[in-house]
PDB file of C-alpha atoms in Angstrom:
ATOM      1  CA  MET A   1       5.484  25.878 -25.300  1.00  0.00           C
ATOM      2  CA  ASN A   2       7.381  28.654 -23.563  1.00  0.00           C
ATOM      3  CA  SER A   3      10.772  27.959 -22.005  1.00  0.00           C
ATOM      4  CA  ALA A   4       9.542  28.238 -18.411  1.00  0.00           C
ATOM      5  CA  ILE A   5       6.893  25.540 -18.875  1.00  0.00           C
ATOM      6  CA  TYR A   6       9.345  23.359 -20.787  1.00  0.00           C
ATOM      7  CA  ARG A   7      12.001  23.667 -18.056  1.00  0.00           C
ATOM      8  CA  ALA A   8       9.468  22.708 -15.423  1.00  0.00           C
ATOM      9  CA  SER A   9       8.159  19.792 -17.443  1.00  0.00           C
ATOM     10  CA  LEU A  10      11.534  18.199 -18.126  1.00  0.00           C
ATOM     11  CA  TRP A  11      12.761  18.535 -14.548  1.00  0.00           C
ATOM     12  CA  LEU A  12       9.416  17.407 -13.135  1.00  0.00           C
ATOM     13  CA  VAL A  13       9.698  14.185 -15.072  1.00  0.00           C
ATOM     14  CA  PHE A  14      13.157  13.439 -13.748  1.00  0.00           C
ATOM     15  CA  LEU A  15      12.408  14.593 -10.230  1.00  0.00           C
ATOM     16  CA  VAL A  16       9.130  12.763  -9.832  1.00  0.00           C
ATOM     17  CA  MET A  17       8.258   9.700 -11.836  1.00  0.00           C
ATOM     18  CA  ILE A  18       5.404   7.596 -10.288  1.00  0.00           C
ATOM     19  CA  ASN A  19       1.750   7.877  -8.864  1.00  0.00           C
ATOM     20  CA  ALA A  20      -2.042   6.890  -8.738  1.00  0.00           C
ATOM     21  CA  PRO A  21      -5.418   8.068  -7.415  1.00  0.00           C
ATOM     22  CA  SER A  22      -5.222   9.277  -3.817  1.00  0.00           C
ATOM     23  CA  HIS A  23      -7.723   6.632  -2.692  1.00  0.00           C
ATOM     24  CA  ALA A  24      -5.519   3.755  -3.951  1.00  0.00           C
ATOM     25  CA  GLN A  25      -4.252   1.262  -1.387  1.00  0.00           C
ATOM     26  CA  THR A  26      -0.773  -0.254  -1.345  1.00  0.00           C
ATOM     27  CA  ASP A  27      -0.717  -3.450  -3.376  1.00  0.00           C
ATOM     28  CA  ALA A  28       1.683  -6.318  -2.533  1.00  0.00           C
ATOM     29  CA  ALA A  29       1.978  -7.381  -6.186  1.00  0.00           C
ATOM     30  CA  ALA A  30       2.816  -3.818  -7.220  1.00  0.00           C
ATOM     31  CA  LYS A  31       5.424  -3.611  -4.472  1.00  0.00           C
ATOM     32  CA  THR A  32       7.019  -6.851  -5.683  1.00  0.00           C
ATOM     33  CA  LEU A  33       7.178  -5.554  -9.242  1.00  0.00           C
ATOM     34  CA  LEU A  34       8.673  -2.212  -8.217  1.00  0.00           C
ATOM     35  CA  ASN A  35      11.302  -4.034  -6.170  1.00  0.00           C
ATOM     36  CA  LYS A  36      12.241  -6.008  -9.305  1.00  0.00           C
ATOM     37  CA  VAL A  37      12.600  -2.761 -11.246  1.00  0.00           C
ATOM     38  CA  SER A  38      14.808  -1.222  -8.550  1.00  0.00           C
ATOM     39  CA  LYS A  39      16.970  -4.349  -8.327  1.00  0.00           C
ATOM     40  CA  THR A  40      17.428  -4.400 -12.103  1.00  0.00           C
ATOM     41  CA  TYR A  41      18.597  -0.795 -12.320  1.00  0.00           C
ATOM     42  CA  GLU A  42      20.686  -0.963  -9.153  1.00  0.00           C
ATOM     43  CA  GLY A  43      22.590  -3.884 -10.689  1.00  0.00           C
ATOM     44  CA  TYR A  44      24.004  -1.596 -13.371  1.00  0.00           C
ATOM     45  CA  LYS A  45      27.153   0.447 -12.791  1.00  0.00           C
ATOM     46  CA  SER A  46      26.069   2.877 -15.486  1.00  0.00           C
ATOM     47  CA  ILE A  47      23.019   3.492 -17.652  1.00  0.00           C
ATOM     48  CA  GLN A  48      22.599   5.302 -20.931  1.00  0.00           C
ATOM     49  CA  ALA A  49      19.123   5.732 -22.395  1.00  0.00           C
ATOM     50  CA  ASP A  50      17.244   7.843 -24.901  1.00  0.00           C
ATOM     51  CA  PHE A  51      13.943   9.410 -23.895  1.00  0.00           C
ATOM     52  CA  THR A  52      11.085  11.364 -25.360  1.00  0.00           C
ATOM     53  CA  LEU A  53       9.054  13.794 -23.285  1.00  0.00           C
ATOM     54  CA  THR A  54       5.582  14.727 -24.541  1.00  0.00           C
ATOM     55  CA  VAL A  55       3.641  17.470 -22.766  1.00  0.00           C
ATOM     56  CA  GLN A  56      -0.094  17.805 -23.331  1.00  0.00           C
ATOM     57  CA  GLN A  57      -1.765  20.913 -21.948  1.00  0.00           C
ATOM     58  CA  PRO A  58      -5.505  20.891 -21.175  1.00  0.00           C
ATOM     59  CA  GLN A  59      -7.903  21.958 -23.924  1.00  0.00           C
ATOM     60  CA  GLN A  60      -5.142  21.969 -26.535  1.00  0.00           C
ATOM     61  CA  THR A  61      -4.970  19.485 -29.404  1.00  0.00           C
ATOM     62  CA  ASP A  62      -1.283  20.053 -30.099  1.00  0.00           C
ATOM     63  CA  SER A  63       1.342  18.621 -27.771  1.00  0.00           C
ATOM     64  CA  TYR A  64       4.970  19.571 -27.161  1.00  0.00           C
ATOM     65  CA  THR A  65       7.630  16.917 -27.685  1.00  0.00           C
ATOM     66  CA  GLU A  66      11.309  16.962 -26.750  1.00  0.00           C
ATOM     67  CA  SER A  67      13.835  14.144 -27.048  1.00  0.00           C
ATOM     68  CA  GLY A  68      17.153  13.623 -25.342  1.00  0.00           C
ATOM     69  CA  THR A  69      19.600  11.267 -23.695  1.00  0.00           C
ATOM     70  CA  ILE A  70      20.396  10.528 -20.051  1.00  0.00           C
ATOM     71  CA  TYR A  71      23.692   9.155 -18.712  1.00  0.00           C
ATOM     72  CA  MET A  72      23.855   7.888 -15.113  1.00  0.00           C
ATOM     73  CA  GLU A  73      26.243   6.349 -12.623  1.00  0.00           C
ATOM     74  CA  GLY A  74      23.853   5.595  -9.792  1.00  0.00           C
ATOM     75  CA  ALA A  75      26.283   4.513  -7.087  1.00  0.00           C
ATOM     76  CA  ALA A  76      28.342   7.683  -7.565  1.00  0.00           C
ATOM     77  CA  GLY A  77      25.279   9.934  -7.780  1.00  0.00           C
ATOM     78  CA  LYS A  78      26.311  11.249 -11.202  1.00  0.00           C
ATOM     79  CA  TYR A  79      24.097  12.101 -14.153  1.00  0.00           C
ATOM     80  CA  HIS A  80      24.013  14.086 -17.372  1.00  0.00           C
ATOM     81  CA  ILE A  81      20.702  14.827 -19.085  1.00  0.00           C
ATOM     82  CA  MET A  82      20.938  16.267 -22.598  1.00  0.00           C
ATOM     83  CA  THR A  83      18.208  17.847 -24.734  1.00  0.00           C
ATOM     84  CA  SER A  84      18.147  20.590 -27.349  1.00  0.00           C
ATOM     85  CA  GLY A  85      16.768  23.021 -24.758  1.00  0.00           C
ATOM     86  CA  GLN A  86      18.893  22.280 -21.711  1.00  0.00           C
ATOM     87  CA  ASP A  87      21.550  20.113 -20.121  1.00  0.00           C
ATOM     88  CA  ILE A  88      21.514  19.005 -16.479  1.00  0.00           C
ATOM     89  CA  ILE A  89      24.873  17.811 -15.169  1.00  0.00           C
ATOM     90  CA  SER A  90      25.916  16.506 -11.754  1.00  0.00           C
ATOM     91  CA  ASP A  91      29.151  15.060 -10.410  1.00  0.00           C
ATOM     92  CA  GLY A  92      27.328  13.855  -7.305  1.00  0.00           C
ATOM     93  CA  LYS A  93      27.977  17.007  -5.292  1.00  0.00           C
ATOM     94  CA  THR A  94      27.189  19.942  -7.582  1.00  0.00           C
ATOM     95  CA  GLN A  95      24.490  20.350 -10.203  1.00  0.00           C
ATOM     96  CA  TRP A  96      24.735  22.560 -13.277  1.00  0.00           C
ATOM     97  CA  MET A  97      21.477  23.346 -15.108  1.00  0.00           C
ATOM     98  CA  VAL A  98      22.292  24.763 -18.540  1.00  0.00           C
ATOM     99  CA  LEU A  99      19.416  26.834 -19.930  1.00  0.00           C
ATOM    100  CA  LYS A 100      20.358  27.218 -23.577  1.00  0.00           C
ATOM    101  CA  GLU A 101      17.664  29.674 -24.644  1.00  0.00           C
ATOM    102  CA  GLU A 102      18.418  31.954 -21.692  1.00  0.00           C
ATOM    103  CA  GLN A 103      22.193  31.517 -22.162  1.00  0.00           C
ATOM    104  CA  GLU A 104      22.458  30.837 -18.433  1.00  0.00           C
ATOM    105  CA  VAL A 105      23.946  28.135 -16.211  1.00  0.00           C
ATOM    106  CA  GLN A 106      22.437  27.726 -12.731  1.00  0.00           C
ATOM    107  CA  VAL A 107      24.781  26.116 -10.194  1.00  0.00           C
ATOM    108  CA  THR A 108      23.357  24.454  -7.072  1.00  0.00           C
ATOM    109  CA  ASP A 109      24.384  21.890  -4.485  1.00  0.00           C
ATOM    110  CA  VAL A 110      22.883  18.447  -4.933  1.00  0.00           C
ATOM    111  CA  ASP A 111      20.102  17.916  -2.390  1.00  0.00           C
ATOM    112  CA  GLN A 112      21.405  15.144  -0.127  1.00  0.00           C
ATOM    113  CA  SER A 113      18.298  14.939   2.057  1.00  0.00           C
ATOM    114  CA  GLY A 114      16.740  11.511   2.285  1.00  0.00           C
ATOM    115  CA  GLY A 115      13.387  12.706   1.024  1.00  0.00           C
ATOM    116  CA  SER A 116      14.649  14.323  -2.161  1.00  0.00           C
ATOM    117  CA  ILE A 117      13.999  12.777  -5.559  1.00  0.00           C
ATOM    118  CA  SER A 118      16.622  12.952  -8.298  1.00  0.00           C
ATOM    119  CA  PRO A 119      17.596  11.101 -11.476  1.00  0.00           C
ATOM    120  CA  ILE A 120      19.710   8.822  -9.309  1.00  0.00           C
ATOM    121  CA  ASN A 121      16.866   7.413  -7.201  1.00  0.00           C
ATOM    122  CA  ILE A 122      13.934   7.590  -9.607  1.00  0.00           C
ATOM    123  CA  PHE A 123      13.787   3.791  -9.606  1.00  0.00           C
ATOM    124  CA  SER A 124      13.548   3.437  -5.815  1.00  0.00           C
ATOM    125  CA  PHE A 125      12.196   6.658  -4.255  1.00  0.00           C
ATOM    126  CA  TYR A 126       8.691   5.188  -4.024  1.00  0.00           C
ATOM    127  CA  ASN A 127       9.802   2.989  -1.136  1.00  0.00           C
ATOM    128  CA  SER A 128       8.445   5.662   1.191  1.00  0.00           C
ATOM    129  CA  GLY A 129       5.813   8.355   0.805  1.00  0.00           C
ATOM    130  CA  TYR A 130       3.779   6.675  -1.929  1.00  0.00           C
ATOM    131  CA  LYS A 131       0.798   4.382  -2.313  1.00  0.00           C
ATOM    132  CA  TYR A 132       0.787   2.030  -5.263  1.00  0.00           C
ATOM    133  CA  VAL A 133      -1.565  -0.401  -6.940  1.00  0.00           C
ATOM    134  CA  SER A 134      -1.389  -2.833  -9.865  1.00  0.00           C
ATOM    135  CA  ALA A 135      -3.408  -2.074 -12.996  1.00  0.00           C
ATOM    136  CA  PRO A 136      -4.324  -4.364 -15.924  1.00  0.00           C
ATOM    137  CA  ASP A 137      -1.464  -5.384 -18.222  1.00  0.00           C
ATOM    138  CA  GLU A 138      -1.099  -3.549 -21.521  1.00  0.00           C
ATOM    139  CA  ARG A 139       0.941  -3.842 -24.714  1.00  0.00           C
ATOM    140  CA  SER A 140       2.982  -1.441 -26.826  1.00  0.00           C
ATOM    141  CA  GLY A 141       3.233  -3.127 -30.202  1.00  0.00           C
ATOM    142  CA  ASN A 142       4.688  -6.554 -29.435  1.00  0.00           C
ATOM    143  CA  ILE A 143       6.000  -5.537 -26.003  1.00  0.00           C
ATOM    144  CA  PRO A 144       4.011  -6.902 -23.006  1.00  0.00           C
ATOM    145  CA  LEU A 145       3.781  -4.313 -20.238  1.00  0.00           C
ATOM    146  CA  GLN A 146       2.912  -4.501 -16.543  1.00  0.00           C
ATOM    147  CA  VAL A 147       1.266  -1.411 -15.114  1.00  0.00           C
ATOM    148  CA  VAL A 148       1.611   0.200 -11.687  1.00  0.00           C
ATOM    149  CA  GLU A 149      -0.035   3.418 -10.532  1.00  0.00           C
ATOM    150  CA  LEU A 150       1.273   5.416  -7.592  1.00  0.00           C
ATOM    151  CA  SER A 151       0.057   8.401  -5.610  1.00  0.00           C
ATOM    152  CA  PRO A 152       1.948  10.629  -3.189  1.00  0.00           C
ATOM    153  CA  GLU A 153       0.828  10.486   0.413  1.00  0.00           C
ATOM    154  CA  ASP A 154       1.594  14.201   0.563  1.00  0.00           C
ATOM    155  CA  THR A 155      -1.589  15.756  -0.796  1.00  0.00           C
ATOM    156  CA  SER A 156       0.206  19.055  -1.423  1.00  0.00           C
ATOM    157  CA  ALA A 157       2.280  17.477  -4.222  1.00  0.00           C
ATOM    158  CA  PRO A 158       1.685  19.233  -7.582  1.00  0.00           C
ATOM    159  CA  TYR A 159       0.801  15.962  -9.300  1.00  0.00           C
ATOM    160  CA  PHE A 160      -1.955  13.523  -8.367  1.00  0.00           C
ATOM    161  CA  LYS A 161      -1.332  10.453 -10.518  1.00  0.00           C
ATOM    162  CA  ILE A 162       1.458   8.722 -12.397  1.00  0.00           C
ATOM    163  CA  LYS A 163       1.005   5.653 -14.528  1.00  0.00           C
ATOM    164  CA  LEU A 164       4.160   3.566 -14.821  1.00  0.00           C
ATOM    165  CA  ARG A 165       4.481   0.859 -17.481  1.00  0.00           C
ATOM    166  CA  ILE A 166       7.209  -1.769 -17.141  1.00  0.00           C
ATOM    167  CA  ASN A 167       8.564  -4.148 -19.780  1.00  0.00           C
ATOM    168  CA  LYS A 168       7.435  -7.567 -18.592  1.00  0.00           C
ATOM    169  CA  THR A 169      10.477  -9.306 -20.076  1.00  0.00           C
ATOM    170  CA  THR A 170      13.298  -6.989 -18.978  1.00  0.00           C
ATOM    171  CA  ASN A 171      11.848  -5.285 -15.852  1.00  0.00           C
ATOM    172  CA  LEU A 172      12.919  -1.958 -17.380  1.00  0.00           C
ATOM    173  CA  ILE A 173      10.660   1.105 -17.348  1.00  0.00           C
ATOM    174  CA  HIS A 174       8.956   1.523 -20.726  1.00  0.00           C
ATOM    175  CA  ASP A 175       7.202   4.809 -20.025  1.00  0.00           C
ATOM    176  CA  ALA A 176       5.508   6.931 -17.375  1.00  0.00           C
ATOM    177  CA  THR A 177       2.645   9.404 -17.563  1.00  0.00           C
ATOM    178  CA  ILE A 178       2.497  12.075 -14.880  1.00  0.00           C
ATOM    179  CA  PHE A 179      -0.865  13.749 -14.252  1.00  0.00           C
ATOM    180  CA  ASP A 180      -0.417  17.257 -12.893  1.00  0.00           C
ATOM    181  CA  LYS A 181      -3.166  18.900 -10.840  1.00  0.00           C
ATOM    182  CA  SER A 182      -3.228  21.746 -13.376  1.00  0.00           C
ATOM    183  CA  GLY A 183      -4.454  19.294 -16.015  1.00  0.00           C
ATOM    184  CA  ILE A 184      -1.133  18.987 -17.848  1.00  0.00           C
ATOM    185  CA  LYS A 185       0.016  15.469 -18.732  1.00  0.00           C
ATOM    186  CA  TYR A 186       3.713  14.623 -19.014  1.00  0.00           C
ATOM    187  CA  HIS A 187       4.500  11.427 -20.899  1.00  0.00           C
ATOM    188  CA  TYR A 188       8.047  10.169 -20.585  1.00  0.00           C
ATOM    189  CA  ALA A 189       9.079   7.230 -22.815  1.00  0.00           C
ATOM    190  CA  ILE A 190      12.429   5.473 -22.359  1.00  0.00           C
ATOM    191  CA  LYS A 191      14.110   3.569 -25.168  1.00  0.00           C
ATOM    192  CA  ASN A 192      17.483   2.186 -26.214  1.00  0.00           C
ATOM    193  CA  THR A 193      18.563   1.537 -22.628  1.00  0.00           C
ATOM    194  CA  LYS A 194      22.214   0.472 -22.477  1.00  0.00           C
ATOM    195  CA  ALA A 195      23.371  -1.135 -19.242  1.00  0.00           C
ATOM    196  CA  ASN A 196      26.985  -0.695 -18.135  1.00  0.00           C
ATOM    197  CA  ALA A 197      27.763   1.451 -21.165  1.00  0.00           C
ATOM    198  CA  PRO A 198      31.273   2.965 -21.072  1.00  0.00           C
ATOM    199  CA  ILE A 199      30.772   6.631 -20.162  1.00  0.00           C
ATOM    200  CA  PRO A 200      33.765   9.032 -20.009  1.00  0.00           C
ATOM    201  CA  ALA A 201      34.376  10.429 -16.522  1.00  0.00           C
ATOM    202  CA  ASN A 202      34.255  14.015 -17.812  1.00  0.00           C
ATOM    203  CA  LYS A 203      30.665  13.477 -18.954  1.00  0.00           C
ATOM    204  CA  PHE A 204      29.591  14.285 -15.396  1.00  0.00           C
ATOM    205  CA  THR A 205      31.633  17.475 -14.997  1.00  0.00           C
ATOM    206  CA  PHE A 206      30.593  20.900 -16.243  1.00  0.00           C
ATOM    207  CA  LYS A 207      33.084  22.442 -18.666  1.00  0.00           C
ATOM    208  CA  GLN A 208      32.512  26.133 -19.278  1.00  0.00           C
ATOM    209  CA  SER A 209      34.317  25.885 -22.619  1.00  0.00           C
ATOM    210  CA  ASP A 210      31.427  23.721 -23.863  1.00  0.00           C
ATOM    211  CA  TYR A 211      29.018  26.615 -23.247  1.00  0.00           C
ATOM    212  CA  PRO A 212      30.862  29.777 -24.377  1.00  0.00           C
ATOM    213  CA  GLY A 213      29.279  33.110 -23.554  1.00  0.00           C
ATOM    214  CA  MET A 214      26.787  31.769 -21.033  1.00  0.00           C
ATOM    215  CA  GLU A 215      26.238  33.549 -17.738  1.00  0.00           C
ATOM    216  CA  ILE A 216      27.114  31.467 -14.666  1.00  0.00           C
ATOM    217  CA  VAL A 217      24.618  32.006 -11.823  1.00  0.00           C
ATOM    218  CA  ASP A 218      25.825  30.431  -8.564  1.00  0.00           C
ATOM    219  CA  LEU A 219      22.822  29.737  -6.349  1.00  0.00           C
ATOM    220  CA  ARG A 220      24.706  27.875  -3.626  1.00  0.00           C
TER     221      ARG A 220
END
């Protein structure tokens, strides 16, 4: 997979994260479950979790897989996403996107608009602008999973369906599959979630010394 598609796929997963067929109607049981998920995550001061992103392009048997770790302090709006290809860092006001292959760091302001979706609100953004419906329960090994599908009310969105699977015991997100209108599928699996993990304050601040020789591109 080329770097442009990979960049888009990773950020799409963190900037979107939930959907279903456009004809789906809002489901009270699905709403109740999603509220439980939001309440669970919002109860944590910090979150650390590993993830695996798998991208399957149409008419191709091989898929692209990338793993990484995300650190979050939701109340402060801070996050740090780390993969072999890029890092995305925010102190709540500024975002630094480190593109390792391009040897470039893109600096932008964090979008504070109410309608924006970011790693900080991926567990609650569906409260407006989305339809959702319950789907039959599933299992992943011995883990019982509840399933919710959501669709954006905005038909111009680049994706048309996201399948969200939730651990029935913990109310934590197990995985999500995003169905892009281009036919690409993005599967995002979360594992090893650590609630209230001690995270150093400097984890959410960009340090140029950590990325020597990279060009800084200020897009603010």
